[in-house]
PDB file of C-alpha atoms in Angstrom:
ATOM      1  CA  MET A  31     129.714 131.308  81.354  1.00 68.00           C
ATOM      2  CA  SER A  32     130.609 128.983  78.742  1.00 77.00           C
ATOM      3  CA  MET A  33     129.118 127.321  76.658  1.00 84.00           C
ATOM      4  CA  LYS A  34     131.812 124.912  74.832  1.00 87.00           C
ATOM      5  CA  VAL A  35     131.669 120.954  75.971  1.00 88.00           C
ATOM      6  CA  GLU A  36     135.541 119.593  75.976  1.00 88.00           C
ATOM      7  CA  ARG A  37     136.762 116.512  73.815  1.00 90.00           C
ATOM      8  CA  SER A  38     137.552 113.116  75.195  1.00 90.00           C
ATOM      9  CA  THR A  39     140.371 111.690  74.203  1.00 94.00           C
ATOM     10  CA  VAL A  40     140.448 107.482  73.365  1.00 95.00           C
ATOM     11  CA  GLU A  41     141.989 107.193  76.942  1.00 95.00           C
ATOM     12  CA  GLN A  42     138.681 108.502  77.902  1.00 95.00           C
ATOM     13  CA  VAL A  43     136.755 106.811  75.879  1.00 95.00           C
ATOM     14  CA  ARG A  44     138.428 103.493  77.020  1.00 96.00           C
ATOM     15  CA  ALA A  45     138.460 104.685  80.732  1.00 96.00           C
ATOM     16  CA  ARG A  46     134.578 104.923  80.979  1.00 96.00           C
ATOM     17  CA  PHE A  47     133.484 101.766  78.690  1.00 96.00           C
ATOM     18  CA  ASP A  48     136.307 100.074  81.394  1.00 96.00           C
ATOM     19  CA  LEU A  49     134.421 101.718  84.306  1.00 96.00           C
ATOM     20  CA  HIS A  50     130.584 100.458  83.151  1.00 95.00           C
ATOM     21  CA  LYS A  51     131.663  97.104  82.523  1.00 94.00           C
ATOM     22  CA  ARG A  52     132.960  96.144  85.983  1.00 93.00           C
ATOM     23  CA  LYS A  53     130.203  97.926  87.176  1.00 91.00           C
ATOM     24  CA  LYS A  54     127.727  95.252  84.523  1.00 89.00           C
ATOM     25  CA  GLN A  55     129.925  92.627  86.401  1.00 87.00           C
ATOM     26  CA  GLU A  56     128.957  93.736  89.237  1.00 82.00           C
ATOM     27  CA  LYS A  57     125.519  93.730  88.902  1.00 79.00           C
ATOM     28  CA  THR A  58     125.510  90.070  87.052  1.00 74.00           C
ATOM     29  CA  GLU A  59     127.678  88.672  89.636  1.00 68.00           C
ATOM     30  CA  VAL A  60     125.813  89.891  92.721  1.00 58.00           C
ATOM     31  CA  ARG A  61     122.573  88.090  91.226  1.00 64.00           C
ATOM     32  CA  GLU A  62     123.403  84.669  94.092  1.00 66.00           C
ATOM     33  CA  TYR A  63     120.268  83.476  95.064  1.00 74.00           C
ATOM     34  CA  ASP A  64     119.077  81.954  98.934  1.00 81.00           C
ATOM     35  CA  ILE A  65     116.397  80.187  98.137  1.00 86.00           C
ATOM     36  CA  GLU A  66     116.026  79.015 101.756  1.00 88.00           C
ATOM     37  CA  ALA A  67     116.176  82.628 102.953  1.00 88.00           C
ATOM     38  CA  ILE A  68     114.085  83.643 100.053  1.00 89.00           C
ATOM     39  CA  VAL A  69     111.343  80.994  99.988  1.00 91.00           C
ATOM     40  CA  SER A  70     111.218  81.639 104.698  1.00 93.00           C
ATOM     41  CA  ALA A  71     110.737  84.862 103.920  1.00 94.00           C
ATOM     42  CA  ARG A  72     108.028  84.621 101.713  1.00 95.00           C
ATOM     43  CA  ARG A  73     106.439  82.420 104.373  1.00 97.00           C
ATOM     44  CA  GLU A  74     106.782  84.315 106.707  1.00 97.00           C
ATOM     45  CA  GLU A  75     105.100  87.150 104.903  1.00 97.00           C
ATOM     46  CA  GLU A  76     102.441  85.435 103.538  1.00 97.00           C
ATOM     47  CA  GLU A  77     101.807  83.904 107.926  1.00 97.00           C
ATOM     48  CA  ARG A  78     101.802  87.769 108.445  1.00 97.00           C
ATOM     49  CA  GLN A  79      99.219  88.228 105.786  1.00 97.00           C
ATOM     50  CA  LYS A  80      96.624  85.487 107.289  1.00 97.00           C
ATOM     51  CA  MET A  81      97.125  87.274 110.833  1.00 97.00           C
ATOM     52  CA  ASP A  82      96.023  90.111 108.827  1.00 97.00           C
ATOM     53  CA  ARG A  83      93.329  89.399 107.684  1.00 97.00           C
ATOM     54  CA  ARG A  84      92.106  86.406 110.551  1.00 96.00           C
ATOM     55  CA  GLU A  85      92.336  89.839 112.526  1.00 96.00           C
ATOM     56  CA  LYS A  86      90.379  91.624 109.979  1.00 96.00           C
ATOM     57  CA  ARG A  87      87.363  89.389 109.905  1.00 95.00           C
ATOM     58  CA  LYS A  88      87.249  89.233 113.399  1.00 95.00           C
ATOM     59  CA  GLU A  89      87.347  93.026 113.420  1.00 94.00           C
ATOM     60  CA  ARG A  90      84.618  93.418 111.277  1.00 92.00           C
ATOM     61  CA  LYS A  91      82.558  90.472 112.712  1.00 91.00           C
ATOM     62  CA  ARG A  92      82.938  91.964 116.535  1.00 90.00           C
ATOM     63  CA  ARG A  93      81.995  95.893 114.918  1.00 88.00           C
ATOM     64  CA  ARG A  94      78.382  93.481 112.835  1.00 87.00           C
ATOM     65  CA  LYS A  95      77.908  92.285 116.160  1.00 83.00           C
ATOM     66  CA  ASP A  96      78.289  95.655 117.796  1.00 78.00           C
ATOM     67  CA  ASP A  97      75.541  96.933 115.101  1.00 74.00           C
ATOM     68  CA  GLU A  98      73.226  94.362 115.799  1.00 71.00           C
ATOM     69  CA  ASP A  99      73.430  95.126 119.284  1.00 63.00           C
ATOM     70  CA  ASP A 100      72.335  99.116 119.186  1.00 59.00           C
ATOM     71  CA  GLU A 101      69.703  98.472 116.441  1.00 61.00           C
ATOM     72  CA  ASP A 102      68.279  96.013 119.011  1.00 62.00           C
ATOM     73  CA  LEU A 103      68.657  98.945 121.254  1.00 60.00           C
ATOM     74  CA  GLY A 104      66.020 101.324 118.948  1.00 63.00           C
ATOM     75  CA  GLY A 105      69.679 102.891 118.753  1.00 64.00           C
ATOM     76  CA  LEU A 106      69.649 104.563 122.287  1.00 70.00           C
ATOM     77  CA  ASP A 107      72.506 104.385 124.211  1.00 72.00           C
ATOM     78  CA  PRO A 108      73.641 100.876 126.189  1.00 70.00           C
ATOM     79  CA  ALA A 109      74.979 103.117 129.194  1.00 75.00           C
ATOM     80  CA  MET A 110      71.564 105.274 129.706  1.00 74.00           C
ATOM     81  CA  VAL A 111      69.134 102.028 128.904  1.00 70.00           C
ATOM     82  CA  SER A 112      70.998 100.099 131.329  1.00 71.00           C
ATOM     83  CA  VAL A 113      70.632 102.700 133.630  1.00 75.00           C
ATOM     84  CA  MET A 114      66.684 102.680 132.823  1.00 72.00           C
ATOM     85  CA  GLY A 115      66.111  98.621 133.364  1.00 67.00           C
ATOM     86  CA  PHE A 116      65.297  97.447 129.894  1.00 63.00           C
ATOM     87  CA  ASP A 117      67.129  95.281 127.377  1.00 57.00           C
ATOM     88  CA  GLY A 118      64.153  96.276 124.547  1.00 53.00           C
ATOM     89  CA  PHE A 119      61.380  97.994 123.315  1.00 55.00           C
ATOM     90  CA  VAL A 120      60.080  94.217 122.149  1.00 54.00           C
ATOM     91  CA  THR A 121      57.488  92.752 124.847  1.00 56.00           C
ATOM     92  CA  LYS A 122      58.117  88.982 125.897  1.00 56.00           C
ATOM     93  CA  THR A 123      54.121  88.415 124.361  1.00 58.00           C
ATOM     94  CA  LYS A 124      55.301  89.806 120.682  1.00 57.00           C
ATOM     95  CA  ALA A 125      59.033  87.448 120.663  1.00 57.00           C
ATOM     96  CA  ASN A 126      56.330  84.633 121.570  1.00 59.00           C
ATOM     97  CA  LEU A 127      53.629  85.512 118.818  1.00 57.00           C
ATOM     98  CA  LYS A 128      56.929  85.362 116.386  1.00 60.00           C
ATOM     99  CA  SER A 129      58.341  82.081 117.281  1.00 61.00           C
ATOM    100  CA  HIS A 130      54.655  80.828 117.651  1.00 56.00           C
ATOM    101  CA  PRO A 131      53.732  77.895 114.056  1.00 57.00           C
ATOM    102  CA  GLU A 132      50.198  79.748 114.613  1.00 56.00           C
ATOM    103  CA  PHE A 133      51.246  83.011 113.686  1.00 54.00           C
ATOM    104  CA  GLN A 134      54.042  82.763 111.251  1.00 58.00           C
ATOM    105  CA  SER A 135      53.000  84.139 108.286  1.00 53.00           C
TER     106      SER A 135
END
Protein backbone atom coordinates (compact mmCIF):
# COMPACT_ATOMS: atom_id res chain seq x y z
CA MET A 1 0.00 0.00 0.00
CA SER A 2 1.37 3.33 -1.06
CA MET A 3 1.37 6.30 1.29
CA LYS A 4 1.59 8.84 -1.51
CA VAL A 5 -1.25 11.32 -1.91
CA GLU A 6 -2.41 12.26 -5.38
CA ARG A 7 -2.18 15.96 -6.14
CA SER A 8 -5.38 17.64 -7.30
CA THR A 9 -5.53 19.67 -10.44
CA VAL A 10 -7.01 23.17 -10.66
CA GLU A 11 -10.07 21.79 -12.47
CA GLN A 12 -10.69 19.23 -9.73
CA VAL A 13 -10.47 21.91 -7.02
CA ARG A 14 -12.86 24.21 -8.91
CA ALA A 15 -15.29 21.34 -9.41
CA ARG A 16 -15.16 20.57 -5.69
CA PHE A 17 -15.82 24.24 -4.83
CA ASP A 18 -18.79 24.28 -7.21
CA LEU A 19 -20.13 21.10 -5.63
CA HIS A 20 -19.94 22.58 -2.13
CA LYS A 21 -21.49 25.86 -3.35
CA ARG A 22 -24.45 23.95 -4.85
CA LYS A 23 -24.96 21.94 -1.65
CA LYS A 24 -24.98 25.12 0.40
CA GLN A 25 -27.56 26.72 -1.92
CA GLU A 26 -29.78 23.63 -1.71
CA LYS A 27 -29.74 23.77 2.07
CA THR A 28 -30.80 27.44 2.10
CA GLU A 29 -33.56 26.83 -0.45
CA VAL A 30 -35.04 23.96 1.56
CA ARG A 31 -35.52 26.18 4.61
CA GLU A 32 -38.87 27.57 3.51
CA TYR A 33 -41.21 27.06 6.45
CA ASP A 34 -44.86 26.22 6.45
CA ILE A 35 -45.91 28.19 9.53
CA GLU A 36 -49.41 26.70 9.72
CA ALA A 37 -48.05 23.17 9.71
CA ILE A 38 -45.50 23.99 12.42
CA VAL A 39 -48.11 25.69 14.63
CA SER A 40 -50.60 22.85 14.24
CA ALA A 41 -47.92 20.26 15.00
CA ARG A 42 -46.92 22.13 18.16
CA ARG A 43 -50.56 22.41 19.25
CA GLU A 44 -51.02 18.69 18.78
CA GLU A 45 -47.87 18.01 20.77
CA GLU A 46 -49.05 20.31 23.58
CA GLU A 47 -52.43 18.55 23.65
CA ARG A 48 -50.68 15.19 23.82
CA GLN A 49 -48.51 16.42 26.69
CA LYS A 50 -51.58 17.76 28.54
CA MET A 51 -53.32 14.42 28.18
CA ASP A 52 -50.22 12.58 29.41
CA ARG A 53 -49.95 14.87 32.44
CA ARG A 54 -53.66 14.41 33.16
CA GLU A 55 -53.31 10.63 32.95
CA LYS A 56 -50.26 10.67 35.23
CA ARG A 57 -52.16 12.75 37.81
CA LYS A 58 -55.11 10.37 37.67
CA GLU A 59 -52.81 7.38 38.04
CA ARG A 60 -51.04 8.94 41.04
CA LYS A 61 -54.41 9.70 42.59
CA ARG A 62 -55.56 6.11 42.03
CA ARG A 63 -52.34 4.74 43.53
CA ARG A 64 -52.65 7.07 46.52
CA LYS A 65 -56.23 5.95 47.06
CA ASP A 66 -55.23 2.29 46.77
CA ASP A 67 -52.41 2.86 49.25
CA GLU A 68 -54.82 4.52 51.68
CA ASP A 69 -57.23 1.61 51.31
CA ASP A 70 -54.41 -0.84 52.01
CA GLU A 71 -53.38 1.15 55.10
CA ASP A 72 -56.97 1.09 56.39
CA LEU A 73 -56.86 -2.69 56.27
CA GLY A 74 -53.65 -2.85 58.26
CA GLY A 75 -51.64 -4.24 55.36
CA LEU A 76 -53.89 -7.28 54.96
CA ASP A 77 -54.96 -8.70 51.63
CA PRO A 78 -58.32 -7.13 50.65
CA ALA A 79 -59.66 -10.49 49.43
CA MET A 80 -58.81 -12.13 52.76
CA VAL A 81 -60.47 -9.28 54.67
CA SER A 82 -63.67 -9.60 52.65
CA VAL A 83 -63.74 -13.37 53.23
CA MET A 84 -63.28 -12.81 56.97
CA GLY A 85 -66.19 -10.40 56.94
CA PHE A 86 -64.84 -7.16 58.33
CA ASP A 87 -63.57 -3.91 56.90
CA GLY A 88 -60.84 -3.04 59.36
CA PHE A 89 -59.72 -2.96 62.97
CA VAL A 90 -61.31 0.37 63.94
CA THR A 91 -64.32 -0.06 66.19
CA LYS A 92 -67.32 2.14 65.85
CA THR A 93 -66.91 3.52 69.34
CA LYS A 94 -63.39 4.75 68.58
CA ALA A 95 -64.58 6.27 65.34
CA ASN A 96 -67.41 8.01 67.20
CA LEU A 97 -65.04 9.24 69.89
CA LYS A 98 -62.69 10.75 67.33
CA SER A 99 -65.48 12.78 65.78
CA HIS A 100 -66.99 13.82 69.13
CA PRO A 101 -65.92 17.38 70.13
CA GLU A 102 -65.40 16.56 73.86
CA PHE A 103 -62.76 13.90 73.18
CA GLN A 104 -60.68 15.81 70.64
CA SER A 105 -57.31 16.96 71.87
